[in-house]
mmCIF file of C-alpha atoms in Angstrom:
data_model
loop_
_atom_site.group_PDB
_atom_site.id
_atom_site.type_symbol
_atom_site.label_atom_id
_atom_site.label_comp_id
_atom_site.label_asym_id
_atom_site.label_seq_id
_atom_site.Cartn_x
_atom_site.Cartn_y
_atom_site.Cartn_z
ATOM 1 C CA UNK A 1 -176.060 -27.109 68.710
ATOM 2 C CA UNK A 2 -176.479 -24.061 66.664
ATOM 3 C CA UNK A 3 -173.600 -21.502 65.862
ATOM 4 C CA UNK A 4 -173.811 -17.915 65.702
ATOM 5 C CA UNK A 5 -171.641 -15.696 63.153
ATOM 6 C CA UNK A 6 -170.998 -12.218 64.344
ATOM 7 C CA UNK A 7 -169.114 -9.842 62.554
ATOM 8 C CA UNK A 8 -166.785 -9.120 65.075
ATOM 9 C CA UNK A 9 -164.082 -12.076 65.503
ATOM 10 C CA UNK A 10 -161.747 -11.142 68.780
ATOM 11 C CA UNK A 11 -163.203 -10.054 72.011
ATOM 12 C CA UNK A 12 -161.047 -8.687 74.390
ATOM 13 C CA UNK A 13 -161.748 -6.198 77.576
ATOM 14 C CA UNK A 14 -161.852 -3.278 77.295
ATOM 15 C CA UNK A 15 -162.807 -4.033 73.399
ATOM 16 C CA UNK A 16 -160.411 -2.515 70.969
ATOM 17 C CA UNK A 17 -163.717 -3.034 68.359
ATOM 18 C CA UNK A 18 -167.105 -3.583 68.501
ATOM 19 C CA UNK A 19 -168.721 -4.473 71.964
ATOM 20 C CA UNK A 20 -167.407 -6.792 74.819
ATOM 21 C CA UNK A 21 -169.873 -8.003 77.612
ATOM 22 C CA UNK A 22 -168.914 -8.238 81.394
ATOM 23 C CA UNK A 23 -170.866 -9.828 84.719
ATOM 24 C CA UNK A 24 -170.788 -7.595 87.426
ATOM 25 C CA UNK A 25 -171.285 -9.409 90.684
ATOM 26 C CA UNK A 26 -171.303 -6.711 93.534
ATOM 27 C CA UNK A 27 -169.660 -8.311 96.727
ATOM 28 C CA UNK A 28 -168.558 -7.698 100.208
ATOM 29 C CA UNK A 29 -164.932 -8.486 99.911
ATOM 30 C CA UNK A 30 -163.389 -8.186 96.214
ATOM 31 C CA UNK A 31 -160.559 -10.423 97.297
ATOM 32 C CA UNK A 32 -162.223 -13.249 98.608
ATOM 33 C CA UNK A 33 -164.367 -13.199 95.582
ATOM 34 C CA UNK A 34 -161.610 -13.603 93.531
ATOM 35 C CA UNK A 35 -159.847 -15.918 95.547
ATOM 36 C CA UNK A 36 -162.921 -17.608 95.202
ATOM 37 C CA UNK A 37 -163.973 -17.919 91.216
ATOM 38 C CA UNK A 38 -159.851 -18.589 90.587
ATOM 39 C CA UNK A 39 -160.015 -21.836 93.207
ATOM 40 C CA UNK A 40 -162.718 -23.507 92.350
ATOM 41 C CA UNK A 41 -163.748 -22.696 88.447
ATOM 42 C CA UNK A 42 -159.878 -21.678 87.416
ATOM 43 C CA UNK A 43 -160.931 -17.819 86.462
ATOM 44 C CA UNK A 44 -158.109 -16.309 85.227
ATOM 45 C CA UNK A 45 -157.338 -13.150 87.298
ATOM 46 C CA UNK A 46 -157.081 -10.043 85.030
ATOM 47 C CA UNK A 47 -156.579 -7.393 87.532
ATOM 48 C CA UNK A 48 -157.045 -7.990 91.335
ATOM 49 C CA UNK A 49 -158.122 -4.178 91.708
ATOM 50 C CA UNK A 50 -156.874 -1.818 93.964
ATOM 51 C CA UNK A 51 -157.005 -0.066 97.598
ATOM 52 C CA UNK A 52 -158.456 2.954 96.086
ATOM 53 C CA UNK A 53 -161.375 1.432 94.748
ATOM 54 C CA UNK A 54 -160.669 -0.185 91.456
ATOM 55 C CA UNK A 55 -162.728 -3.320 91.432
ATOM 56 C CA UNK A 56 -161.446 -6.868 89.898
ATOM 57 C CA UNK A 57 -161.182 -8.688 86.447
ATOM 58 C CA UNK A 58 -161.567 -11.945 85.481
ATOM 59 C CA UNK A 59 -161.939 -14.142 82.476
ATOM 60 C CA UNK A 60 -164.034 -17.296 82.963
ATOM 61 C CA UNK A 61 -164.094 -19.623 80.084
ATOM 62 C CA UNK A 62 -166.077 -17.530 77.986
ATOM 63 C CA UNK A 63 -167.562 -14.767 80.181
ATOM 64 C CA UNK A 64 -165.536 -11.299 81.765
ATOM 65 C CA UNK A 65 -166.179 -10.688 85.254
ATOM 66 C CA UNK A 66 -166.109 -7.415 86.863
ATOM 67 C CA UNK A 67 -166.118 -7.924 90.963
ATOM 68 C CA UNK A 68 -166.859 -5.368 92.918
ATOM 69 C CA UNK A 69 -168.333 -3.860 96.721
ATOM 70 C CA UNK A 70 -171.725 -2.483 96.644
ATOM 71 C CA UNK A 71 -172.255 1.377 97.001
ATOM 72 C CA UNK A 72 -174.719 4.149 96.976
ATOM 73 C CA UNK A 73 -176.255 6.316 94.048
ATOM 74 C CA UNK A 74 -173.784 7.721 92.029
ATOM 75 C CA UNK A 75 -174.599 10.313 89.096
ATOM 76 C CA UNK A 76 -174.977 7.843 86.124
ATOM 77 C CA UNK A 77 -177.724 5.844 88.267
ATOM 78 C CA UNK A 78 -178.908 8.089 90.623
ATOM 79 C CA UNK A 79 -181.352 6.244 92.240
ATOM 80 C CA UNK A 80 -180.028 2.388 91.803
ATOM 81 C CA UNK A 81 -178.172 1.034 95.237
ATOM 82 C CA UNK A 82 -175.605 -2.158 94.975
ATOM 83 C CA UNK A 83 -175.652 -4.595 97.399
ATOM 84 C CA UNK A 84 -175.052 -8.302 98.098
ATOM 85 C CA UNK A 85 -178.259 -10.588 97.135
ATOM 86 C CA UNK A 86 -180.685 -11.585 99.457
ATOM 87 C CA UNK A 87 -179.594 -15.598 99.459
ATOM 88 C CA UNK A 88 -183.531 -16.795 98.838
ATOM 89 C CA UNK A 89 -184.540 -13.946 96.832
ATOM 90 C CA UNK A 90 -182.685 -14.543 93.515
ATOM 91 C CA UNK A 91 -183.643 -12.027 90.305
ATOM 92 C CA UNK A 92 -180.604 -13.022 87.713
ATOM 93 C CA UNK A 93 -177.991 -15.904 87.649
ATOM 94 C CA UNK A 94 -174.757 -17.102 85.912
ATOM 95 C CA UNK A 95 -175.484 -20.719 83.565
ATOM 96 C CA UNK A 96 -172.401 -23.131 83.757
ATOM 97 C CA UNK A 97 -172.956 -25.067 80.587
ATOM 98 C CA UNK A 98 -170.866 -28.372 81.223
ATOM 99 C CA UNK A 99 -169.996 -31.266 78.940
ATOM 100 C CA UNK A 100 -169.526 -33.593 82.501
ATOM 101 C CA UNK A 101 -171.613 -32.347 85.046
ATOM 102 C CA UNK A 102 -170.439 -35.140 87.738
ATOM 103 C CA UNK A 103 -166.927 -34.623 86.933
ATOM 104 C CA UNK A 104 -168.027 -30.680 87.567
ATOM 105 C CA UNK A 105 -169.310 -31.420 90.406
ATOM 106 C CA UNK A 106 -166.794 -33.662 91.910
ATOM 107 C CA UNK A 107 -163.908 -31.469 90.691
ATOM 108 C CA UNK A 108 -165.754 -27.661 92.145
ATOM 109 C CA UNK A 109 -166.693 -29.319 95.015
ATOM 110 C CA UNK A 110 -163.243 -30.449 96.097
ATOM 111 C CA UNK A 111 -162.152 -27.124 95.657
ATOM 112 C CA UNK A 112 -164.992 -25.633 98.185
ATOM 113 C CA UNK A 113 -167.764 -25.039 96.473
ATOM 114 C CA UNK A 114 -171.151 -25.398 98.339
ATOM 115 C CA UNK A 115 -173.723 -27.544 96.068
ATOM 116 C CA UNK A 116 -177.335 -26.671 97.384
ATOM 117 C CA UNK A 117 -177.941 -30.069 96.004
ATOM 118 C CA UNK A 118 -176.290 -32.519 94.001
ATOM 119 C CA UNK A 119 -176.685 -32.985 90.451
ATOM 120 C CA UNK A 120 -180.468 -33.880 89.377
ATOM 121 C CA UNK A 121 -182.568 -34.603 86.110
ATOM 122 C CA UNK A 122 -184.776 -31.982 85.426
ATOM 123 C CA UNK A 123 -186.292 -31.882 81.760
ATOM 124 C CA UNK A 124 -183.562 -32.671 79.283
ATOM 125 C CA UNK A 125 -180.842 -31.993 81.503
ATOM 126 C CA UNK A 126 -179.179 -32.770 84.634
ATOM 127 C CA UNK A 127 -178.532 -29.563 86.738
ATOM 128 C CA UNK A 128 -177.574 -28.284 90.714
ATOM 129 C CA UNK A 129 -176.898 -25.230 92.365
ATOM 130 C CA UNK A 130 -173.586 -23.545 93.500
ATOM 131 C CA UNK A 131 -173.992 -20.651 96.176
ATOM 132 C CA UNK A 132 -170.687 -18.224 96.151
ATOM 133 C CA UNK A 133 -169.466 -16.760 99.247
ATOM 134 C CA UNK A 134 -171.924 -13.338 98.925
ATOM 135 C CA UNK A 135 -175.070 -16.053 98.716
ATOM 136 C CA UNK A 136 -175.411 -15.675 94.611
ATOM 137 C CA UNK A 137 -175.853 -18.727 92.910
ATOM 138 C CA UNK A 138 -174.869 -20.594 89.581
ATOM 139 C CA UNK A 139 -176.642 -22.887 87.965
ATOM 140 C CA UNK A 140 -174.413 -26.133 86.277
ATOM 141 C CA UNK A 141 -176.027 -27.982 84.135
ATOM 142 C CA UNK A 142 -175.326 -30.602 81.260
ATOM 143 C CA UNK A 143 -177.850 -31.446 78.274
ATOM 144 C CA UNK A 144 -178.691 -34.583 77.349
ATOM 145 C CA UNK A 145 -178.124 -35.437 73.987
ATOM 146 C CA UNK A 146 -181.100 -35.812 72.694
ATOM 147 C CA UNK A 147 -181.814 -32.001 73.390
ATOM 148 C CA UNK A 148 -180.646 -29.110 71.264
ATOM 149 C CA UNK A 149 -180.687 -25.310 71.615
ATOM 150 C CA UNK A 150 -182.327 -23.697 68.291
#
């Protein structure tokens, strides 16, 4: 697989330096949400938020997650409304990359997560579907060796 230099070497949230890059997944219920990404994938929780509004952190192998409810308009995007997905209309979703998909699979799925399907071969990798408690879904999939990125 091909590596990628960047100048800047630590990444931490906020970023101290440079630029750091967060999901936001809007949701109905922050704590379940987190309750849910630290069972089953082992998300470290950051910050768990607050009752005033403060939405919740994680770190996820290699990803930040911001997790919070839906809302209105607000000045800085005056016209753009949060919400929960539609569960079969799907615009964006997370990519596990996985070195052992079945043991992935296995593993997540004793912890509650809901496979759409299990693991199947689809070009040069082997890939299924998670849905999370607000209907998004992530995509796990492992490459087969004989495909690289780049």
């Amino acid at each position: 697989m091909s590596e990628v230099q960047v100048e800047q070497k630590t990444y931490r949230m906020p970023p101290q330096e440079g630029i750091s890059i967060a999901h936001f997944l809007t949701v109905t219920d922050i704590q379940r949400s987190i309750d849910y990404y630290e069972k089953v994938f082992g998300a470290e929780v950051l910050s768990r938020g607050d009752p005033g509004g403060a939405p919740g952190y994680l770190r996820l192998a290699n990803i930040w997650m911001i997790i919070n409810v839906g809302g209105g308009p607000t000045p800085d995007k005056p016209t753009v409304l949060l919400s929960v997905p539609n569960p079969d209309l799907i615009s964006s979703f997370m990519n596990f990359r996985v070195a052992d998909i079945q043991a992935c699979y296995d593993l997540w799925k004793s912890r509650g997560a809901e496979f759409i399907t299990e693991p199947k071969d689809k070009y040069g990798e082997t890939r299924c579907y998670i849905r999370d408690p607000d209907g998004y879904i992530i995509e796990v999939g492992q490459s087969k060796p004989e495909f690289t990125y780049g």
